[in-house]
Amino acid sequence: MKQVGNLAIVCAQRNDLSFTMLRGQIDIIVRNGEGSYDTLTVAWDDDETINEIINALNHGKYAEKA
């Protein structure tokens, strides 16, 4: 099963990032400080990388700070 829907749900719950899907490519722009951004890019059907991004957004480098 494709994980793009799970990624969209994770992104929809966050105010500090932007989710864009265009021509089969997903770009997630994460605000990580004062004017600083990281861009995560993945193909819509790359479930392995999407799972890694979901993990980073929920528990890793890009997790929301308490």
PDB file of C-alpha atoms in Angstrom, residues 2-57:
ATOM      1  CA  LYS A   2       1.297   3.455  -0.849  1.00  0.00           C
ATOM      2  CA  GLN A   3       2.381   5.611   2.078  1.00  0.00           C
ATOM      3  CA  VAL A   4       1.773   8.987   0.424  1.00  0.00           C
ATOM      4  CA  GLY A   5      -1.597   9.283   2.198  1.00  0.00           C
ATOM      5  CA  ASN A   6       0.018   8.756   5.595  1.00  0.00           C
ATOM      6  CA  LEU A   7       2.598  11.412   4.772  1.00  0.00           C
ATOM      7  CA  ALA A   8      -0.136  13.848   3.751  1.00  0.00           C
ATOM      8  CA  ILE A   9      -1.922  13.284   7.074  1.00  0.00           C
ATOM      9  CA  VAL A  10       1.263  13.876   9.070  1.00  0.00           C
ATOM     10  CA  CYS A  11       1.926  17.076   7.134  1.00  0.00           C
ATOM     11  CA  ALA A  12      -1.663  18.319   7.475  1.00  0.00           C
ATOM     12  CA  GLN A  13      -1.320  18.265  11.263  1.00  0.00           C
ATOM     13  CA  ARG A  14       1.721  20.541  11.253  1.00  0.00           C
ATOM     14  CA  ASN A  15       1.934  24.338  10.969  1.00  0.00           C
ATOM     15  CA  ASP A  16       5.683  24.464  10.385  1.00  0.00           C
ATOM     16  CA  LEU A  17       5.834  22.753   6.999  1.00  0.00           C
ATOM     17  CA  SER A  18       4.442  22.774   3.507  1.00  0.00           C
ATOM     18  CA  PHE A  19       3.468  19.689   1.455  1.00  0.00           C
ATOM     19  CA  THR A  20       3.382  19.977  -2.340  1.00  0.00           C
ATOM     20  CA  MET A  21       2.843  17.183  -4.851  1.00  0.00           C
ATOM     21  CA  LEU A  22       3.361  17.929  -8.528  1.00  0.00           C
ATOM     22  CA  ARG A  23       3.988  15.567 -11.443  1.00  0.00           C
ATOM     23  CA  GLY A  24       4.687  12.598  -9.187  1.00  0.00           C
ATOM     24  CA  GLN A  25       7.163  14.396  -6.945  1.00  0.00           C
ATOM     25  CA  ILE A  26       6.533  15.443  -3.341  1.00  0.00           C
ATOM     26  CA  ASP A  27       8.326  18.407  -1.797  1.00  0.00           C
ATOM     27  CA  ILE A  28       8.084  19.047   1.920  1.00  0.00           C
ATOM     28  CA  ILE A  29       9.465  22.356   3.127  1.00  0.00           C
ATOM     29  CA  VAL A  30      10.230  22.344   6.855  1.00  0.00           C
ATOM     30  CA  ARG A  31      10.815  25.594   8.746  1.00  0.00           C
ATOM     31  CA  ASN A  32      13.604  24.925  11.210  1.00  0.00           C
ATOM     32  CA  GLY A  33      14.443  28.260  12.717  1.00  0.00           C
ATOM     33  CA  GLU A  34      14.535  31.941  11.953  1.00  0.00           C
ATOM     34  CA  GLY A  35      14.200  32.055   8.169  1.00  0.00           C
ATOM     35  CA  SER A  36      15.839  28.667   7.745  1.00  0.00           C
ATOM     36  CA  TYR A  37      14.217  25.912   5.693  1.00  0.00           C
ATOM     37  CA  ASP A  38      14.981  22.326   4.703  1.00  0.00           C
ATOM     38  CA  THR A  39      13.378  20.751   1.659  1.00  0.00           C
ATOM     39  CA  LEU A  40      12.667  17.021   1.572  1.00  0.00           C
ATOM     40  CA  THR A  41      11.941  15.579  -1.886  1.00  0.00           C
ATOM     41  CA  VAL A  42      10.628  12.123  -2.735  1.00  0.00           C
ATOM     42  CA  ALA A  43       8.766  10.344  -5.522  1.00  0.00           C
ATOM     43  CA  TRP A  44       5.104   9.717  -4.691  1.00  0.00           C
ATOM     44  CA  ASP A  45       5.558   5.931  -4.928  1.00  0.00           C
ATOM     45  CA  ASP A  46       8.842   5.570  -2.983  1.00  0.00           C
ATOM     46  CA  ASP A  47       7.306   3.998   0.125  1.00  0.00           C
ATOM     47  CA  GLU A  48      10.641   3.285   1.817  1.00  0.00           C
ATOM     48  CA  THR A  49      11.809   6.902   1.690  1.00  0.00           C
ATOM     49  CA  ILE A  50       8.337   8.200   2.574  1.00  0.00           C
ATOM     50  CA  ASN A  51       8.391   6.017   5.709  1.00  0.00           C
ATOM     51  CA  GLU A  52      11.800   7.474   6.605  1.00  0.00           C
ATOM     52  CA  ILE A  53      10.435  10.999   6.174  1.00  0.00           C
ATOM     53  CA  ILE A  54       7.371  10.201   8.303  1.00  0.00           C
ATOM     54  CA  ASN A  55       9.666   8.879  11.025  1.00  0.00           C
ATOM     55  CA  ALA A  56      11.850  12.000  10.851  1.00  0.00           C
ATOM     56  CA  LEU A  57       8.773  14.253  11.071  1.00  0.00           C
TER      57      LEU A  57
END
